[in-house]
mmCIF file of C-alpha atoms and ligand atoms in Angstrom:
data_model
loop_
_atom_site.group_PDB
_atom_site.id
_atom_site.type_symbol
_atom_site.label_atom_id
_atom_site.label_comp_id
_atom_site.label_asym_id
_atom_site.label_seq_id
_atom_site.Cartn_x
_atom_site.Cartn_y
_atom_site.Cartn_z
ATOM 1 C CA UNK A 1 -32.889 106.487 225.988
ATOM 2 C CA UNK A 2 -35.895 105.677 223.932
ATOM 3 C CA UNK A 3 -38.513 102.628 225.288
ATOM 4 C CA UNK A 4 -37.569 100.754 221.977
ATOM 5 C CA UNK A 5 -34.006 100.235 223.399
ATOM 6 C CA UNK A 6 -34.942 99.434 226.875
ATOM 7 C CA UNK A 7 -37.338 96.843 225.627
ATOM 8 C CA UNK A 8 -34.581 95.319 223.316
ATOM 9 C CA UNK A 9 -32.453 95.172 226.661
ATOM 10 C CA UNK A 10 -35.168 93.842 228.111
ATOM 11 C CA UNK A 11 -35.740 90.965 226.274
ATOM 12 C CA UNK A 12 -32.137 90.436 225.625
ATOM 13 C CA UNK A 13 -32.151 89.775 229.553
ATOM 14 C CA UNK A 14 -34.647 87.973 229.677
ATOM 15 C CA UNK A 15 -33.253 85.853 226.991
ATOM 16 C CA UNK A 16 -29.940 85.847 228.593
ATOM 17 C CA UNK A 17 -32.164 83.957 231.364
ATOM 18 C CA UNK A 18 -33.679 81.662 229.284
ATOM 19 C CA UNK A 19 -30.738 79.817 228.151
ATOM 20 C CA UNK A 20 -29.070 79.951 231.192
ATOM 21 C CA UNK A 21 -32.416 78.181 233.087
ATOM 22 C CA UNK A 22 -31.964 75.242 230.156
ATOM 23 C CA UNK A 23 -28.357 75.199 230.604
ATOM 24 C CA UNK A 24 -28.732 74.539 234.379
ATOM 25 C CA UNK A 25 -31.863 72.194 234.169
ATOM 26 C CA UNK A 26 -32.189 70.631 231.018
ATOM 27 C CA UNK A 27 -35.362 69.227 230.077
ATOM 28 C CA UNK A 28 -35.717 65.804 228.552
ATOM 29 C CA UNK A 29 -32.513 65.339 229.605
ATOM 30 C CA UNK A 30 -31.222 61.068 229.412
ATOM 31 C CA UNK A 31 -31.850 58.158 227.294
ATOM 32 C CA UNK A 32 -34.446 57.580 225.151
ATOM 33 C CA UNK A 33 -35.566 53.807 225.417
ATOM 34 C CA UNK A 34 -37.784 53.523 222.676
ATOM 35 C CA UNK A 35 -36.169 56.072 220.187
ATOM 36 C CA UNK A 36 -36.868 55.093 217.116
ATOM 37 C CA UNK A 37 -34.278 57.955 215.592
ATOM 38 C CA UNK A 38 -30.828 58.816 217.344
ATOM 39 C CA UNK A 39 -28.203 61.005 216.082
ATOM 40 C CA UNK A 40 -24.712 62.297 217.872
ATOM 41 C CA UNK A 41 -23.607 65.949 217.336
ATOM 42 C CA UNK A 42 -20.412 66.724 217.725
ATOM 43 C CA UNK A 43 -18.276 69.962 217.850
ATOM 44 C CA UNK A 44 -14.909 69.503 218.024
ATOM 45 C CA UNK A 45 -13.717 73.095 218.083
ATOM 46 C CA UNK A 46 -15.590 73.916 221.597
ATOM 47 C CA UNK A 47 -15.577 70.283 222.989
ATOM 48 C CA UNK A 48 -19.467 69.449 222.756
ATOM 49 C CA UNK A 49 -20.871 66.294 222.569
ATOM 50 C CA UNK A 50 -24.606 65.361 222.301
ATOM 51 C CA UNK A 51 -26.592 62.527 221.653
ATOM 52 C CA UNK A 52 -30.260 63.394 220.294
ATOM 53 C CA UNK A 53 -33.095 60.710 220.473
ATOM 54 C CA UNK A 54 -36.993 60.800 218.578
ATOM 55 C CA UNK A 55 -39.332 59.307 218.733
ATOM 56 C CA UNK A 56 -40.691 59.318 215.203
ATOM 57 C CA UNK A 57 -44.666 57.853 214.463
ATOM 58 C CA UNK A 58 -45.814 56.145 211.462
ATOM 59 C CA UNK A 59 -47.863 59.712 210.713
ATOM 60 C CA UNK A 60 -43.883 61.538 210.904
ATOM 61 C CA UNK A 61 -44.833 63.270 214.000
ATOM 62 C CA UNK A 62 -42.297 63.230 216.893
ATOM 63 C CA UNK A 63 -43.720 61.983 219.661
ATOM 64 C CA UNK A 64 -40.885 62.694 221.902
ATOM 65 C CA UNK A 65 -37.514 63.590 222.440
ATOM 66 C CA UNK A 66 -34.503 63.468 224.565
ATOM 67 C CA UNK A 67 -30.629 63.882 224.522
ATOM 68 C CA UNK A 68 -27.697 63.388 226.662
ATOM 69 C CA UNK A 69 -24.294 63.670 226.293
ATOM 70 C CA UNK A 70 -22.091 67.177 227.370
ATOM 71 C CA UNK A 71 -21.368 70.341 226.279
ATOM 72 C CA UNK A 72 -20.934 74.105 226.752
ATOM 73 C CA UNK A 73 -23.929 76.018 227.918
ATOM 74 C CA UNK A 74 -25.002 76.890 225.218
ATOM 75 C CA UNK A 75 -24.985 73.700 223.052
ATOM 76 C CA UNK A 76 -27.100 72.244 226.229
ATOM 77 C CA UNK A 77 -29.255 75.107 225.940
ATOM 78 C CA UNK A 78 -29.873 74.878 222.470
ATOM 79 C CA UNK A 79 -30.356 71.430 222.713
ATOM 80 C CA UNK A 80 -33.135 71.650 225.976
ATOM 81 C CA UNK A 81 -35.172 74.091 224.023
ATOM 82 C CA UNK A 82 -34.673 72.068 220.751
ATOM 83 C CA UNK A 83 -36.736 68.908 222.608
ATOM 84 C CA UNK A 84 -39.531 71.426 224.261
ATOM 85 C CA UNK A 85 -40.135 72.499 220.476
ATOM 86 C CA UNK A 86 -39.737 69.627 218.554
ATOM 87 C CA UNK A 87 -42.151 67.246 220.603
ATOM 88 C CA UNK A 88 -45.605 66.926 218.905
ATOM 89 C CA UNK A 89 -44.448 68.562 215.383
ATOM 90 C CA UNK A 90 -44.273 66.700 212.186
ATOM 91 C CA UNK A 91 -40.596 66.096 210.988
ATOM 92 C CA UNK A 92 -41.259 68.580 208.075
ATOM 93 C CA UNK A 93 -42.206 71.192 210.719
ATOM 94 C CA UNK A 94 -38.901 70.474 212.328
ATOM 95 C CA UNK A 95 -37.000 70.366 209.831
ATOM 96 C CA UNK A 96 -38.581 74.026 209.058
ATOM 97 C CA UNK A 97 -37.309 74.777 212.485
ATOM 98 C CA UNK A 98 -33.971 73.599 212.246
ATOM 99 C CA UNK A 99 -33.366 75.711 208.842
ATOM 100 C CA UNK A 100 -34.931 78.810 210.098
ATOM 101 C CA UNK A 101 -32.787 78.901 213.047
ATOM 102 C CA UNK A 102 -29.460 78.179 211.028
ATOM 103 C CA UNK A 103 -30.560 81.010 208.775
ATOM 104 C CA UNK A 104 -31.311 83.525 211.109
ATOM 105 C CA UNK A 105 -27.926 82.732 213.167
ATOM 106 C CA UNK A 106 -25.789 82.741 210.153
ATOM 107 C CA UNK A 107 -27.039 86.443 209.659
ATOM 108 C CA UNK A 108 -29.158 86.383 206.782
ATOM 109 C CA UNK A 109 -32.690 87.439 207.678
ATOM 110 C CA UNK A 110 -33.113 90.791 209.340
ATOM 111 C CA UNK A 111 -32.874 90.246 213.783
ATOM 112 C CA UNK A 112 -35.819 93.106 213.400
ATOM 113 C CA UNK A 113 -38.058 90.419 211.801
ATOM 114 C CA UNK A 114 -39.972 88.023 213.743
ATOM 115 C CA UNK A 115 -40.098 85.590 210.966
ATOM 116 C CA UNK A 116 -36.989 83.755 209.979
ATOM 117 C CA UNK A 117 -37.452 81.480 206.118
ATOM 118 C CA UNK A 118 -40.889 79.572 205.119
ATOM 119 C CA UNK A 119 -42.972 82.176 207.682
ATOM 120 C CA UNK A 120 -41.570 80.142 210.969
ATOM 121 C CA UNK A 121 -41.497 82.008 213.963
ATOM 122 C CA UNK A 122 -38.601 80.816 216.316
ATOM 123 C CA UNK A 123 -40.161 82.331 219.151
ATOM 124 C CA UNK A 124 -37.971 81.014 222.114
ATOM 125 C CA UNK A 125 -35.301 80.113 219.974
ATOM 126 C CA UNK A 126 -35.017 83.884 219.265
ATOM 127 C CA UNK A 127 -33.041 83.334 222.500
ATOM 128 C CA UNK A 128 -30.266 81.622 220.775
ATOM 129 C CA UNK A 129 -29.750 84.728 218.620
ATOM 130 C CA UNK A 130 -27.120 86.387 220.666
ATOM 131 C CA UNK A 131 -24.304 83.821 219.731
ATOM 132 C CA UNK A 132 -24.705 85.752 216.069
ATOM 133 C CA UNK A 133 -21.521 87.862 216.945
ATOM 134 C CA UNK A 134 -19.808 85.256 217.834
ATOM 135 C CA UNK A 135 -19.505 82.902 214.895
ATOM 136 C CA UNK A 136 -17.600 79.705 216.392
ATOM 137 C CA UNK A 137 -20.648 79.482 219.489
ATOM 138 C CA UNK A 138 -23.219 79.662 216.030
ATOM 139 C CA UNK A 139 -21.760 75.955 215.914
ATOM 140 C CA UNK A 140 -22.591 75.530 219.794
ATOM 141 C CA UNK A 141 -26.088 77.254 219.346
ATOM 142 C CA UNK A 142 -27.082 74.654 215.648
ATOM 143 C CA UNK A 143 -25.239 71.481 217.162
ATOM 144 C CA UNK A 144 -28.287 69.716 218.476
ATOM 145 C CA UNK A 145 -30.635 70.571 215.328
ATOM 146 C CA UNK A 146 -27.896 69.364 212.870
ATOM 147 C CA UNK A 147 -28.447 66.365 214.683
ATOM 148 C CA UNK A 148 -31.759 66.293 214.913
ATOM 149 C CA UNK A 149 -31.920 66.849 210.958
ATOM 150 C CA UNK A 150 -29.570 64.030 210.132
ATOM 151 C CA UNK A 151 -31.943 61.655 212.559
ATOM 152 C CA UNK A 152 -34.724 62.788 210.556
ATOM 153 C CA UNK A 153 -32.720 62.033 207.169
ATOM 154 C CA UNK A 154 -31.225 58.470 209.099
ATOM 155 C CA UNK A 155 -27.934 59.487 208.081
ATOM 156 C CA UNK A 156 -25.675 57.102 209.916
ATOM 157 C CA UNK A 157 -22.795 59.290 210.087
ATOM 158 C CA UNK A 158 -22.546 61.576 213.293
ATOM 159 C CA UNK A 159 -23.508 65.013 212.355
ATOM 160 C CA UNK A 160 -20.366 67.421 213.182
ATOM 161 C CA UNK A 161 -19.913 70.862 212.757
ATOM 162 C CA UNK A 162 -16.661 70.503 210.964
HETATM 163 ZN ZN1 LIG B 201 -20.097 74.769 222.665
#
Protein backbone atom coordinates (compact mmCIF):
# COMPACT_ATOMS: atom_id res chain seq x y z
CA UNK A 1 0.00 0.00 0.00
CA UNK A 2 2.63 2.56 -0.68
CA UNK A 3 1.57 6.00 -2.93
CA UNK A 4 4.21 4.74 -5.54
CA UNK A 5 1.84 1.78 -6.36
CA UNK A 6 -1.35 3.64 -6.30
CA UNK A 7 0.09 6.17 -8.65
CA UNK A 8 1.35 3.34 -11.03
CA UNK A 9 -2.42 2.12 -10.88
CA UNK A 10 -3.29 5.31 -11.43
CA UNK A 11 -1.81 6.04 -14.47
CA UNK A 12 -2.21 2.57 -15.71
CA UNK A 13 -6.05 3.63 -15.58
CA UNK A 14 -5.78 6.41 -16.88
CA UNK A 15 -3.90 4.91 -19.69
CA UNK A 16 -6.29 2.13 -19.93
CA UNK A 17 -8.63 5.28 -20.85
CA UNK A 18 -6.59 6.72 -23.22
CA UNK A 19 -6.55 4.05 -25.71
CA UNK A 20 -9.87 3.14 -25.27
CA UNK A 21 -11.06 7.12 -26.05
CA UNK A 22 -8.82 6.64 -29.54
CA UNK A 23 -10.19 3.32 -30.10
CA UNK A 24 -13.79 4.68 -29.94
CA UNK A 25 -13.12 8.10 -31.72
CA UNK A 26 -10.26 8.02 -33.79
CA UNK A 27 -8.73 11.12 -34.80
CA UNK A 28 -7.69 11.82 -38.35
CA UNK A 29 -9.60 9.12 -39.13
CA UNK A 30 -10.39 8.74 -43.51
CA UNK A 31 -8.63 9.47 -46.63
CA UNK A 32 -5.99 11.57 -47.17
CA UNK A 33 -6.51 13.48 -50.58
CA UNK A 34 -3.35 15.02 -51.02
CA UNK A 35 -1.03 12.38 -49.31
CA UNK A 36 1.94 12.55 -50.74
CA UNK A 37 3.14 9.14 -48.70
CA UNK A 38 0.69 6.08 -48.10
CA UNK A 39 1.53 2.84 -46.67
CA UNK A 40 -0.91 -0.34 -45.66
CA UNK A 41 -0.15 -2.28 -42.42
CA UNK A 42 -1.24 -5.40 -42.12
CA UNK A 43 -1.45 -8.08 -39.33
CA UNK A 44 -2.56 -11.14 -40.30
CA UNK A 45 -2.40 -13.02 -37.01
CA UNK A 46 -5.14 -10.60 -35.22
CA UNK A 47 -7.01 -9.53 -38.46
CA UNK A 48 -5.89 -5.71 -38.67
CA UNK A 49 -5.81 -3.76 -41.52
CA UNK A 50 -4.71 -0.08 -41.85
CA UNK A 51 -3.99 2.26 -44.38
CA UNK A 52 -1.60 5.25 -43.20
CA UNK A 53 -1.42 8.55 -45.29
CA UNK A 54 1.42 11.81 -44.92
CA UNK A 55 1.67 14.38 -45.94
CA UNK A 56 5.39 14.86 -46.39
CA UNK A 57 6.92 18.78 -47.29
CA UNK A 58 9.84 19.54 -49.33
CA UNK A 59 11.61 20.57 -45.69
CA UNK A 60 10.65 16.44 -44.55
CA UNK A 61 8.21 17.69 -42.12
CA UNK A 62 4.78 15.95 -42.01
CA UNK A 63 2.32 18.20 -42.44
CA UNK A 64 -0.45 15.87 -41.79
CA UNK A 65 -1.72 12.60 -41.38
CA UNK A 66 -4.55 10.25 -41.59
CA UNK A 67 -5.46 6.47 -41.84
CA UNK A 68 -8.35 4.28 -42.39
CA UNK A 69 -8.85 0.90 -42.76
CA UNK A 70 -9.93 -1.69 -39.52
CA UNK A 71 -8.62 -3.29 -36.80
CA UNK A 72 -8.63 -4.38 -33.14
CA UNK A 73 -8.67 -1.67 -30.57
CA UNK A 74 -5.69 -1.45 -30.07
CA UNK A 75 -4.10 -1.30 -33.58
CA UNK A 76 -6.79 1.75 -34.02
CA UNK A 77 -5.52 3.13 -30.94
CA UNK A 78 -2.09 2.97 -31.74
CA UNK A 79 -2.70 4.21 -34.94
CA UNK A 80 -5.05 7.55 -33.63
CA UNK A 81 -2.29 8.53 -31.31
CA UNK A 82 0.40 7.73 -33.99
CA UNK A 83 -1.30 10.78 -36.34
CA UNK A 84 -1.77 13.29 -33.12
CA UNK A 85 2.15 12.77 -32.72
CA UNK A 86 3.46 12.55 -35.93
CA UNK A 87 1.79 15.82 -37.43
CA UNK A 88 4.27 18.78 -37.50
CA UNK A 89 7.56 16.53 -36.80
CA UNK A 90 10.29 16.02 -39.25
CA UNK A 91 10.38 12.38 -40.68
CA UNK A 92 13.70 11.82 -38.74
CA UNK A 93 11.81 12.78 -35.54
CA UNK A 94 9.30 10.15 -36.47
CA UNK A 95 11.17 7.80 -37.38
CA UNK A 96 12.86 8.36 -33.73
CA UNK A 97 9.37 7.77 -32.54
CA UNK A 98 8.55 4.79 -34.29
CA UNK A 99 11.95 3.00 -33.01
CA UNK A 100 11.62 4.12 -29.51
CA UNK A 101 8.26 2.74 -29.20
CA UNK A 102 9.20 -0.73 -30.85
CA UNK A 103 12.06 -0.80 -28.37
CA UNK A 104 10.40 -0.08 -25.36
CA UNK A 105 7.43 -2.66 -26.29
CA UNK A 106 9.75 -5.38 -27.22
CA UNK A 107 11.09 -5.09 -23.53
CA UNK A 108 14.38 -3.72 -23.80
CA UNK A 109 14.61 -0.38 -22.01
CA UNK A 110 13.63 -0.30 -18.38
CA UNK A 111 9.25 0.60 -18.08
CA UNK A 112 10.80 2.72 -14.90
CA UNK A 113 12.52 5.04 -17.43
CA UNK A 114 10.82 7.81 -19.05
CA UNK A 115 13.14 7.80 -21.92
CA UNK A 116 13.00 5.01 -24.41
CA UNK A 117 16.47 5.04 -27.28
CA UNK A 118 18.04 8.48 -28.75
CA UNK A 119 16.53 10.50 -25.39
CA UNK A 120 12.72 10.35 -26.94
CA UNK A 121 10.12 10.57 -24.57
CA UNK A 122 6.94 8.61 -25.75
CA UNK A 123 4.87 10.42 -23.47
CA UNK A 124 1.28 9.30 -24.53
CA UNK A 125 2.49 6.46 -26.26
CA UNK A 126 3.64 5.23 -22.80
CA UNK A 127 -0.04 4.21 -23.03
CA UNK A 128 0.62 1.54 -25.49
CA UNK A 129 3.00 -0.10 -22.99
CA UNK A 130 0.60 -2.48 -21.43
CA UNK A 131 0.38 -4.83 -24.56
CA UNK A 132 4.26 -5.69 -23.34
CA UNK A 133 2.90 -8.96 -21.66
CA UNK A 134 1.22 -9.84 -24.29
CA UNK A 135 3.60 -10.30 -27.19
CA UNK A 136 1.20 -11.10 -30.31
CA UNK A 137 -0.99 -7.45 -29.41
CA UNK A 138 3.01 -5.83 -29.48
CA UNK A 139 2.20 -6.47 -33.33
CA UNK A 140 -1.35 -4.70 -32.85
CA UNK A 141 0.25 -1.84 -30.68
CA UNK A 142 3.65 -1.20 -33.75
CA UNK A 143 1.26 -1.94 -36.83
CA UNK A 144 0.55 1.63 -37.77
CA UNK A 145 4.29 2.96 -37.17
CA UNK A 146 5.74 0.05 -39.27
CA UNK A 147 3.71 1.62 -41.72
CA UNK A 148 4.35 4.84 -41.20
CA UNK A 149 8.25 3.97 -41.40
CA UNK A 150 8.00 2.14 -44.68
CA UNK A 151 5.96 5.45 -46.11
CA UNK A 152 8.77 7.39 -44.94
CA UNK A 153 11.36 4.87 -46.66
CA UNK A 154 8.60 4.64 -49.98
CA UNK A 155 8.86 1.07 -49.74
CA UNK A 156 6.17 -0.16 -52.07
CA UNK A 157 5.57 -3.32 -50.40
CA UNK A 158 2.79 -3.30 -47.61
CA UNK A 159 4.44 -3.32 -44.31
CA UNK A 160 3.18 -6.63 -42.34
CA UNK A 161 3.97 -7.88 -39.18
CA UNK A 162 4.78 -11.30 -40.41
ZN1 LIG B 1 -4.85 -6.25 -33.44
Amino acid sequence: MTSLAQTSDELQDLYRELIIDHARSPRHFGKLPDATHTAEGINPLCGDKLKMYFRIDGDDRISDARFEGSGCAISVASASLLTDMVIGLHTDEALKYFSALVTRLAGVQSADNDNAGDGINLGKLRALEGVREFPSRVKCATLAWHALNSAIQRKSQPATTE
